[in-house]
Tab-separated table of C-alpha atoms in Angstrom:
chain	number	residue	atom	x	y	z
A	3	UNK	CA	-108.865	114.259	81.845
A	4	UNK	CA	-109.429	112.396	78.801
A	5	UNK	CA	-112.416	111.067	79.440
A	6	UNK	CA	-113.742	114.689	80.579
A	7	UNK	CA	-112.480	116.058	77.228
A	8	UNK	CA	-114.639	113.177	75.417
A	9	UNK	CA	-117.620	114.273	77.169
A	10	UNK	CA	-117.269	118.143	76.188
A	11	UNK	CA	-116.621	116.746	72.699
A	12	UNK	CA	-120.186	114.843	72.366
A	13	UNK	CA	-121.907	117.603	74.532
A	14	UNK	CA	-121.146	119.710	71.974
A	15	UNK	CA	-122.090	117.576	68.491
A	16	UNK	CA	-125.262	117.070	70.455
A	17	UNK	CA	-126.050	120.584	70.626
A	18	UNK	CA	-124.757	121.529	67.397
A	19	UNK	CA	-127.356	118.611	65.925
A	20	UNK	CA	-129.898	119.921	67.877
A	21	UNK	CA	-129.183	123.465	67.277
A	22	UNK	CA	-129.640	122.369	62.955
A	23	UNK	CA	-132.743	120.275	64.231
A	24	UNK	CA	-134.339	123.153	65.679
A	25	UNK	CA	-137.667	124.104	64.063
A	26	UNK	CA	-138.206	120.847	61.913
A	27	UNK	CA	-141.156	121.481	60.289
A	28	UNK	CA	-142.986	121.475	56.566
A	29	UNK	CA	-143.412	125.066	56.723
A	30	UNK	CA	-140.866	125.995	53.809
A	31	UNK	CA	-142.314	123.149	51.878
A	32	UNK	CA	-144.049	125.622	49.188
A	33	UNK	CA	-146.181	122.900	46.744
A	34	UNK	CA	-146.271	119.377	45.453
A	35	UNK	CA	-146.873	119.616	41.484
A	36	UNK	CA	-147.687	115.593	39.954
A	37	UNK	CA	-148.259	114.751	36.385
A	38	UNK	CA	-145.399	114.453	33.615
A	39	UNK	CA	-142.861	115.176	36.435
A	40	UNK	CA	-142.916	115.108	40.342
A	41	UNK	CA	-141.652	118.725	41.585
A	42	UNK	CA	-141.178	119.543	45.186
A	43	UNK	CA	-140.708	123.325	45.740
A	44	UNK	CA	-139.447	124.626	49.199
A	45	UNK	CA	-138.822	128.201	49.883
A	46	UNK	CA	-134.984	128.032	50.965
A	47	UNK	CA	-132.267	126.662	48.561
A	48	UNK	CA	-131.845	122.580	49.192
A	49	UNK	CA	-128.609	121.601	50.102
A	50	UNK	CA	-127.007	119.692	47.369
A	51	UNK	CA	-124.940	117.254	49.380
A	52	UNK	CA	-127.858	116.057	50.948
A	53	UNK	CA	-129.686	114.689	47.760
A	54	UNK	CA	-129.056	110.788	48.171
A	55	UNK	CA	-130.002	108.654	45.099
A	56	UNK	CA	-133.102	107.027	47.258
A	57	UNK	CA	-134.198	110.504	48.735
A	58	UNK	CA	-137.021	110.132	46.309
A	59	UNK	CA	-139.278	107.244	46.263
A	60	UNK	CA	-142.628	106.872	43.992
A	61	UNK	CA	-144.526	103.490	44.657
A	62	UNK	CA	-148.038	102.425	42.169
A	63	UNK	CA	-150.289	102.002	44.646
A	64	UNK	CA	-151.647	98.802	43.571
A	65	UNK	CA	-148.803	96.677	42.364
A	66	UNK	CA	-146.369	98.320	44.785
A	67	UNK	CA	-144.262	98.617	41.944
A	68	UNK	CA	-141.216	100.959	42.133
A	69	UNK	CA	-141.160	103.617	39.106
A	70	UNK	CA	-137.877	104.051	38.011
A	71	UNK	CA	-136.236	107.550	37.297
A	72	UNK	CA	-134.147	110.476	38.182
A	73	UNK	CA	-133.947	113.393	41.064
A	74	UNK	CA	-132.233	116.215	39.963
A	75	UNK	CA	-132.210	120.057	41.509
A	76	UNK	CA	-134.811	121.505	38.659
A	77	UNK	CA	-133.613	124.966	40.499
A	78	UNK	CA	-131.619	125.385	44.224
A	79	UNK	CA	-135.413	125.545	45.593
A	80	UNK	CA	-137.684	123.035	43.647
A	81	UNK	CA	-136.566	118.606	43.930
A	82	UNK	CA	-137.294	116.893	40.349
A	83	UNK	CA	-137.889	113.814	39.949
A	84	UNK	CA	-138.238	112.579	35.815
A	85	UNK	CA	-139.868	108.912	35.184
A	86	UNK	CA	-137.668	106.914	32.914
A	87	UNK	CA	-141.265	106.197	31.415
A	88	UNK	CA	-144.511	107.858	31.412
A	89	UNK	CA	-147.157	106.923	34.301
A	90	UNK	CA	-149.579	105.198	33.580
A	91	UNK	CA	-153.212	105.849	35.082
A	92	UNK	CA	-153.834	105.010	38.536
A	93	UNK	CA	-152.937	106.531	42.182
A	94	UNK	CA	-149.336	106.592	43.692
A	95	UNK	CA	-147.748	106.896	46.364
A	96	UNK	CA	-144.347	109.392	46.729
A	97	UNK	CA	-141.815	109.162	49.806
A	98	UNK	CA	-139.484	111.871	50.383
A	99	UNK	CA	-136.860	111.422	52.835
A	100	UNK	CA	-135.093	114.247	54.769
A	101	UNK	CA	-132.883	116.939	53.446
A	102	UNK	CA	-131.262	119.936	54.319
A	103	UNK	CA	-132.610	123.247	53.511
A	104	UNK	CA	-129.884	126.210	53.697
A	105	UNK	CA	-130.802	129.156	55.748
A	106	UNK	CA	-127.759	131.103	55.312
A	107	UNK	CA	-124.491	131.130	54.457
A	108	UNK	CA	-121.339	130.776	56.704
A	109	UNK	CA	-117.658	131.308	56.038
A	110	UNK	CA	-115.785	129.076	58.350
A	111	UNK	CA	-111.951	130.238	59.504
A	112	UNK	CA	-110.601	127.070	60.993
A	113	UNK	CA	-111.154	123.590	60.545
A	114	UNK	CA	-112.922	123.209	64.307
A	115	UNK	CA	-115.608	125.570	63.132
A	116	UNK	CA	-116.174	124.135	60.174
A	117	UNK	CA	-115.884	120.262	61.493
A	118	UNK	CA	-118.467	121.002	64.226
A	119	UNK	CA	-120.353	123.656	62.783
A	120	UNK	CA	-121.195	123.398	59.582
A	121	UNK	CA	-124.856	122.722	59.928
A	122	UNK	CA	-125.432	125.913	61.682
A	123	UNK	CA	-127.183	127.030	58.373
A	124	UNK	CA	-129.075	124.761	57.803
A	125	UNK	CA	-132.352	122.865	58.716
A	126	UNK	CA	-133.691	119.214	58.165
A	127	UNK	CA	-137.008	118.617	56.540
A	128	UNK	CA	-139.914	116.053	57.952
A	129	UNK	CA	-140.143	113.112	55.612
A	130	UNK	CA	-142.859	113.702	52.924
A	131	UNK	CA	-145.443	111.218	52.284
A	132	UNK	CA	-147.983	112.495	49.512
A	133	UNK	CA	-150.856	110.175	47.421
A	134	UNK	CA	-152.040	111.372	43.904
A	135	UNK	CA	-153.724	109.932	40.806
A	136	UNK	CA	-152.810	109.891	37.258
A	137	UNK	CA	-155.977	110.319	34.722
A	138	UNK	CA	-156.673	108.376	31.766
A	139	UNK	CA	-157.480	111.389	29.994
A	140	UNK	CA	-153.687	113.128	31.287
A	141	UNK	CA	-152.077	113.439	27.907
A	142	UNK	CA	-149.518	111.723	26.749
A	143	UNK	CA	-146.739	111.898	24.823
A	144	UNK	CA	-146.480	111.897	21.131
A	145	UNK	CA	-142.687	112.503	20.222
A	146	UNK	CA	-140.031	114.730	21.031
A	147	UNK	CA	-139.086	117.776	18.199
A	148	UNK	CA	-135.902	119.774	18.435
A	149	UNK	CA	-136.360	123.416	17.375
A	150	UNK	CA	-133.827	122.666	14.245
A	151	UNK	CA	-133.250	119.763	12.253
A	152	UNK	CA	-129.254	120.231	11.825
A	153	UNK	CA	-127.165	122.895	13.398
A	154	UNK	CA	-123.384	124.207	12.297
A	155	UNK	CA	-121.511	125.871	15.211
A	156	UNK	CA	-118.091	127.068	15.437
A	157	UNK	CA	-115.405	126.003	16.879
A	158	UNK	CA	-114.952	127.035	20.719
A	159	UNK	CA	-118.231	128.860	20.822
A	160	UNK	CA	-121.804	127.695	22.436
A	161	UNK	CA	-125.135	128.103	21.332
A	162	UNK	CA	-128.662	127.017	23.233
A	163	UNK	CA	-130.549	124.186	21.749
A	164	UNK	CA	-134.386	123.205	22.500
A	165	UNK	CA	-136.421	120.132	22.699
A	166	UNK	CA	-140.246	119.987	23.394
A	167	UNK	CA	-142.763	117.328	23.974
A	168	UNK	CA	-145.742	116.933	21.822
A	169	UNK	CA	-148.804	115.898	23.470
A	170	UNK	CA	-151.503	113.937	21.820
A	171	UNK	CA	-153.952	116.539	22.721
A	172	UNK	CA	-151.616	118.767	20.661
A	173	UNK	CA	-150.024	120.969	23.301
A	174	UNK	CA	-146.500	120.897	23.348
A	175	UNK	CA	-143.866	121.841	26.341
A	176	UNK	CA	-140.549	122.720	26.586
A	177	UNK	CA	-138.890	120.201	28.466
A	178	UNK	CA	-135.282	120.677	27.603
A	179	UNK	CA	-133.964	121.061	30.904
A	180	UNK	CA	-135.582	117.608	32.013
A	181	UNK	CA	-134.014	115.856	29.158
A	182	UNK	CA	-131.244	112.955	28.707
A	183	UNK	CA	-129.041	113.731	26.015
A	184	UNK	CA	-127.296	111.648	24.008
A	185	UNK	CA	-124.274	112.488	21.888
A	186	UNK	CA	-122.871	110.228	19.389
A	187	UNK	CA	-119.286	111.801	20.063
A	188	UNK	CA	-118.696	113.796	23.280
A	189	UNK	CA	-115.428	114.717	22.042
A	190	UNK	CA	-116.741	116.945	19.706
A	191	UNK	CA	-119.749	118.592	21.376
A	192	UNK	CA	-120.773	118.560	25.124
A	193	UNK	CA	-124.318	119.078	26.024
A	194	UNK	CA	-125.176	120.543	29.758
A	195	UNK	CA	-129.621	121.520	30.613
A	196	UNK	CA	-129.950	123.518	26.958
A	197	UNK	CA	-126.117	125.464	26.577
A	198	UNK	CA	-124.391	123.282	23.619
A	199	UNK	CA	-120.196	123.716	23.365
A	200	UNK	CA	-118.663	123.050	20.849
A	201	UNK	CA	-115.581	121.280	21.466
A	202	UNK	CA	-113.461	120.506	18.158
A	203	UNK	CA	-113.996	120.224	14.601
A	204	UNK	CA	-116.045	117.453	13.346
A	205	UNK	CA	-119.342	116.100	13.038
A	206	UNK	CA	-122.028	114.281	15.197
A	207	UNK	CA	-125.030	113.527	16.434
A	208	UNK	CA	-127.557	114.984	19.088
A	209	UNK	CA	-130.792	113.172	20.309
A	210	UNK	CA	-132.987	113.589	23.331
A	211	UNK	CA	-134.518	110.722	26.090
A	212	UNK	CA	-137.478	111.883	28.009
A	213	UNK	CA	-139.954	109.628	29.506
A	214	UNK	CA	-138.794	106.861	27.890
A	215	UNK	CA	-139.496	108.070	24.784
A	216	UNK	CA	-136.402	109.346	22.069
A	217	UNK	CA	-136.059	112.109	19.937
A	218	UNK	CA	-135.346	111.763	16.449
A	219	UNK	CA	-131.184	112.498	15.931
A	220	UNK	CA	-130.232	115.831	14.786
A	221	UNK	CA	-126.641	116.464	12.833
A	222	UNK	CA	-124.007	118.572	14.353
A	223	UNK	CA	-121.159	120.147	12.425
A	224	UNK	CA	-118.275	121.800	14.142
A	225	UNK	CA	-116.314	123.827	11.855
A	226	UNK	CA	-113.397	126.090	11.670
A	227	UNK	CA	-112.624	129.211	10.807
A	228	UNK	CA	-110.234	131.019	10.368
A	229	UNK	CA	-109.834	134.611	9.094
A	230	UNK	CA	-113.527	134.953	9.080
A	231	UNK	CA	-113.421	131.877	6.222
A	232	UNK	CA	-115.218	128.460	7.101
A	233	UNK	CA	-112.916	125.699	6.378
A	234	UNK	CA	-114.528	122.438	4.982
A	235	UNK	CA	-113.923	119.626	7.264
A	236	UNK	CA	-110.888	117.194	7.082
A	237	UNK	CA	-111.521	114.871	4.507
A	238	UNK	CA	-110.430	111.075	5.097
A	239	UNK	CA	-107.347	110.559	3.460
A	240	UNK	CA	-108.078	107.151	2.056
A	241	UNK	CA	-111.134	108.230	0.361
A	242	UNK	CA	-109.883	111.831	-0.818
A	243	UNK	CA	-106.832	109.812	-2.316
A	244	UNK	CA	-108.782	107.014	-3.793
A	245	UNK	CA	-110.133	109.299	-7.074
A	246	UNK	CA	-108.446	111.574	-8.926
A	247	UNK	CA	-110.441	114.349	-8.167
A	248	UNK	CA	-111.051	114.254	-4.242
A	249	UNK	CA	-113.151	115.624	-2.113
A	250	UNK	CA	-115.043	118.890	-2.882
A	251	UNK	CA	-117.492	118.953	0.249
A	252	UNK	CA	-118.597	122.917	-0.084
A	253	UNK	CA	-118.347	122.267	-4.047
A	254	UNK	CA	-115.987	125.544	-4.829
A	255	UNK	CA	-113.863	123.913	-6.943
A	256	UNK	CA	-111.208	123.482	-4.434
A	257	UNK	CA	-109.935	119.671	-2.825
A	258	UNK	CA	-110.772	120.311	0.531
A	259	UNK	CA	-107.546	118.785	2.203
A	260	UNK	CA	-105.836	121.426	-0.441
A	261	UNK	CA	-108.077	124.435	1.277
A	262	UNK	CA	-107.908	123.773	4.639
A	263	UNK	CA	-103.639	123.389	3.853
A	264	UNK	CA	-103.812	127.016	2.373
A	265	UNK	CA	-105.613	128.419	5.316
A	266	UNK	CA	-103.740	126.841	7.757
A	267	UNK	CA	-100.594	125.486	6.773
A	268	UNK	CA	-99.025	127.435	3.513
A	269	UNK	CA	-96.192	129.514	3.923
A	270	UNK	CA	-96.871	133.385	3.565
A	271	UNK	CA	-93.835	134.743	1.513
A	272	UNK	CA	-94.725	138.775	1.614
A	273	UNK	CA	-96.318	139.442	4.514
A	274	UNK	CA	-100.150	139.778	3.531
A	275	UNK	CA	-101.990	136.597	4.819
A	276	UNK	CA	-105.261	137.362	2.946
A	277	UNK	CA	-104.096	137.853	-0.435
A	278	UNK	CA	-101.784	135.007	-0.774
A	279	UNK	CA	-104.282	132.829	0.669
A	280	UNK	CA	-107.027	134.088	-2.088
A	281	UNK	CA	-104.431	133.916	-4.975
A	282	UNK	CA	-103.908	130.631	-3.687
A	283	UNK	CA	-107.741	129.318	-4.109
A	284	UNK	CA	-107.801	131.068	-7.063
A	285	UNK	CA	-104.312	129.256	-8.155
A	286	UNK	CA	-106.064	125.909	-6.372
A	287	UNK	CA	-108.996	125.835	-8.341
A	288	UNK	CA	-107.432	126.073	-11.950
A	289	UNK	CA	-104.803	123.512	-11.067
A	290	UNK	CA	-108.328	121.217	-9.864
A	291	UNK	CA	-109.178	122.011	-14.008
A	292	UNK	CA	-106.188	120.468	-15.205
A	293	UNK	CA	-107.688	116.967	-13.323
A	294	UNK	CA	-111.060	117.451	-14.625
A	295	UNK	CA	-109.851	118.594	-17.954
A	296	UNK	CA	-106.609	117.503	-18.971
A	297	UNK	CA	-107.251	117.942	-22.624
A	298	UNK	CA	-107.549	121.669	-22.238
A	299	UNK	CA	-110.560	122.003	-24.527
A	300	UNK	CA	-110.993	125.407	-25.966
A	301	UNK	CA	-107.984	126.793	-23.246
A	302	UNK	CA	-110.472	127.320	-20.560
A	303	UNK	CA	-107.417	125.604	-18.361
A	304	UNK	CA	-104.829	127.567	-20.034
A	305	UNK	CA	-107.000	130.777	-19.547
A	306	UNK	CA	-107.736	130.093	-15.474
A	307	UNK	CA	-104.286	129.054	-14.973
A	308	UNK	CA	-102.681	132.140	-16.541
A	309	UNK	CA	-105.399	134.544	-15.111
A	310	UNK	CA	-104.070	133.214	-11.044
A	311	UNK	CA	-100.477	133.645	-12.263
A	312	UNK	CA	-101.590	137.341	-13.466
A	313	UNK	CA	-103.226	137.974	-9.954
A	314	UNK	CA	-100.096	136.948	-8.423
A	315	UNK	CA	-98.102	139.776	-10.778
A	316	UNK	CA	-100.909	142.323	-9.622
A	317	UNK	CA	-100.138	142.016	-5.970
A	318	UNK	CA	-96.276	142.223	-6.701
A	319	UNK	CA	-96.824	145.262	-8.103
A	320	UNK	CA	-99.237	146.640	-6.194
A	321	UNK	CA	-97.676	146.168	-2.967
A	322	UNK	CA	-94.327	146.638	-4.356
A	323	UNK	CA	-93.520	143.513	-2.684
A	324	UNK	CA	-91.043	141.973	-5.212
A	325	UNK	CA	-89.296	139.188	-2.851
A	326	UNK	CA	-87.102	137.260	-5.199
A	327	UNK	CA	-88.484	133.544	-5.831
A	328	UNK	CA	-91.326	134.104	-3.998
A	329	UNK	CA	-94.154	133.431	-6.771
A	330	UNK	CA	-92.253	130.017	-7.668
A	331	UNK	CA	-92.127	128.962	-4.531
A	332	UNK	CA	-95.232	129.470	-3.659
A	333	UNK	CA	-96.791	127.917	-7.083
A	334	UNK	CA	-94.268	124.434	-6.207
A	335	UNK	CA	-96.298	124.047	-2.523
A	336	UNK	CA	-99.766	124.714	-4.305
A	337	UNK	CA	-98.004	122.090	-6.656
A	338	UNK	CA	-96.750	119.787	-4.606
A	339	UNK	CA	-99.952	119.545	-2.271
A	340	UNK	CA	-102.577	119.681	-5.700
A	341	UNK	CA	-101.074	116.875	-7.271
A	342	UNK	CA	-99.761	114.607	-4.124
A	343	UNK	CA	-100.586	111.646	-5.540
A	344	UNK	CA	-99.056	109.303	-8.735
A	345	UNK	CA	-102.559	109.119	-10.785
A	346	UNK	CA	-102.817	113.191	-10.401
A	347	UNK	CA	-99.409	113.822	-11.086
A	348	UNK	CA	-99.757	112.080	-14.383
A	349	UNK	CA	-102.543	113.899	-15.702
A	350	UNK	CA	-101.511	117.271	-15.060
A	351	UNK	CA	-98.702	115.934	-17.031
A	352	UNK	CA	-100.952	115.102	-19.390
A	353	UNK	CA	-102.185	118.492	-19.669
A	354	UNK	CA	-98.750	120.544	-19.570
A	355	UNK	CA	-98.062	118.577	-22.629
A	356	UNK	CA	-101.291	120.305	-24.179
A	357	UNK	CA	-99.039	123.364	-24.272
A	358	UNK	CA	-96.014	122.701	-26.131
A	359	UNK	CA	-94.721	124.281	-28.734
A	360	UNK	CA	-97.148	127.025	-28.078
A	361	UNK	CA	-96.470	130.699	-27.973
A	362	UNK	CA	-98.652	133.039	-25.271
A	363	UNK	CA	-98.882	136.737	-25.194
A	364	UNK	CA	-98.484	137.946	-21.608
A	365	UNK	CA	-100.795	140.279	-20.143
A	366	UNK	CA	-99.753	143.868	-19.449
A	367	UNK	CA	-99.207	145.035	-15.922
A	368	UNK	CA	-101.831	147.291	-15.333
A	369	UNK	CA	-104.097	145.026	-16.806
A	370	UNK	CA	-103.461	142.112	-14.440
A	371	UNK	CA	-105.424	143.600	-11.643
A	372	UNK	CA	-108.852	142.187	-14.080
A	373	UNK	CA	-107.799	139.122	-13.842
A	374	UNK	CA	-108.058	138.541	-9.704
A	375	UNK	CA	-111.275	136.196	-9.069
A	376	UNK	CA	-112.100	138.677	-6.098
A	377	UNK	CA	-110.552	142.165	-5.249
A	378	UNK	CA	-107.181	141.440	-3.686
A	379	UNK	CA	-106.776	145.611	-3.144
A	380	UNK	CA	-109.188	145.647	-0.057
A	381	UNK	CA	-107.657	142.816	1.555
């Protein structure tokens, strides 16, 4: 009985295999294109599965030299092969060994059907053997130019990038989905054909390998952003610490590790995100005076200081807000995170000590409102 039941079993892989042999034949094999590339169109979808590394083969005729390089589906109908370096003249010889070609698509139910039938849809190409020449006069590459020389993206999102090949006859193509990338940190960016993600905050680099020739690198900046504002990026701490006044990448007058806290780490004490956080910059930026001036020349310090403790008094009023302690709390975390180290505590010191003994006149309520950097009302 066993043996019987063996018998049945091959009797029917045979005919399954020669049920997906039936028709073998070039006649979906749609063109042969040779020159920068080698593309081999067919008019059904190849089956991916059956793409071996050594399905492709391209030979120089008279050295018998292998040419290194890379298959790759261009599209589900059309085989690609790229050169890891351009040919050079002469004739060459390409082998193309047997795939599948998909002729429909089955849903299987069980795992017999699917064990024993799942080349029912699909056929097996003839092995390709095809001879062409490369001409002197074929032109060649020059470099490789991206369509941007830096590029900022935010956080989460994707974007398209572009590469093309300059020619030395001064044609250029777009060979972007043909290209190696190479990313200096694939932590922050991932590159797949021309869609660019962006993965987390930070900087790197982009460049592109075609033909054995490389592109020049390209910056990318990931940034964040939050309420519609684009944070700076996350300064080093070593090097923000190491001067007194920091590190001002986007140069408005704010220590970046102190703007990227307000945005996304300050407590919010009454309830209106926006405001506090542009009272804060505003609060931010006069305490970065006091570093940069601690002599308080003419009261230009004095003046921006008391103009953000103002603003602060205008949105108390104007939202009728009034939680007790809130504005001094708030001003000892701005503090506390403005002068965080020994050298900056000192010289705001330095300046506080500009004002004793000093009388001020305070400004009247309704007049406070003027002295907001920005229009807090709208926010």
């Amino acid at each position: 009985m066993f043996h019987v039941f063996i018998k049945i079993t091959l009797f029917i892989v045979l005919a399954v295999s020669l049920h997906a042999d039936r028709g073998l034949s070039q006649t979906h094999l749609l063109s042969i294109s040779t020159g920068k590339n080698v593309e081999i169109s067919f008019d059904l979808p190849i089956v991916q599965s059956s793409l071996k590394k050594d399905t492709l083969e391209l030979k120089k005729v008279d050295s018998h030299k292998g040419v290194q390089g890379k298959s790759t589906l261009k599209d589900e109908n059309t085989l690609l092969f790229t050169p890891s370096e351009e040919l050079l003249e002469g004739s060459y010889e390409l082998h193309v060994k047997p795939m599948k070609l998909q002729t429909c698509v089955q849903e299987y139910d069980n795992w017999f059907k699917k064990f024993f039938f799942r080349d029912k849809c699909s056929i097996t190409t003839k092995p390709i053997h095809h001879r062409f020449t490369i001409d002197v006069n074929q032109p060649k590459i020059v470099s490789l130019d991206f369509n941007q020389t830096a590029l900022s993206i935010k956080e989460a999102e994707k974007t398209t990038v572009k590469i093309y090949a300059l020619y030395d006859d001064n044609s250029t193509t777009d060979v972007t989905q043909d290209v190696e990338w190479i990313v200096g940190d694939n932590t922050i960016i991932a590159v797949v054909k021309e869609k660019l993600s962006a993965l987390r905050e930070g900087t790197t680099t982009l460049q592109a390998l075609y033909s054995g020739i490389k592109s020049q690198e390209i910056k990318i900046t990931v940034y964040k952003e939050i309420n519609g504002y684009i944070l700076p990026l996350e300064p080093d701490k070593a090097l923000n610490n190491s001067t007194l006044l920091g590190i001002d990448a986007n140069n408005n007058g704010v220590r970046d590790d102190v703007e990227r806290w307000i945005f996304l780490e300050m407590e919010i004490y009454n309830g209106y995100e926006k405001i506090e956080q542009a009272i804060a910059m505003q609060t931010a930026k006069a305490f970065q005076m006091t570093l940069k001036d601690p002599t308080n020349k003419d009261d230009k310090v004095e003046i921006a200081m008391n103009a953000a403790h103002d603003c602060w008094n205008w949105y108390d009023y104007s939202k009728q807000s009034h939680v007790f302690g809130s504005h001094g709390k708030f001003g000892r975390a701005l503090k506390d995170k403005s002068f965080n180290t020994k050298d900056r505590l000192k010289t705001y010191w330095e300046y506080d000590n500009t004002l004793r003994g000093r009388i001020f006149t305070s400004t009247p309520t309704l007049q406070t409102q003027t002295q907001c950097e920005i229009s807090i009302d709208g926010l």
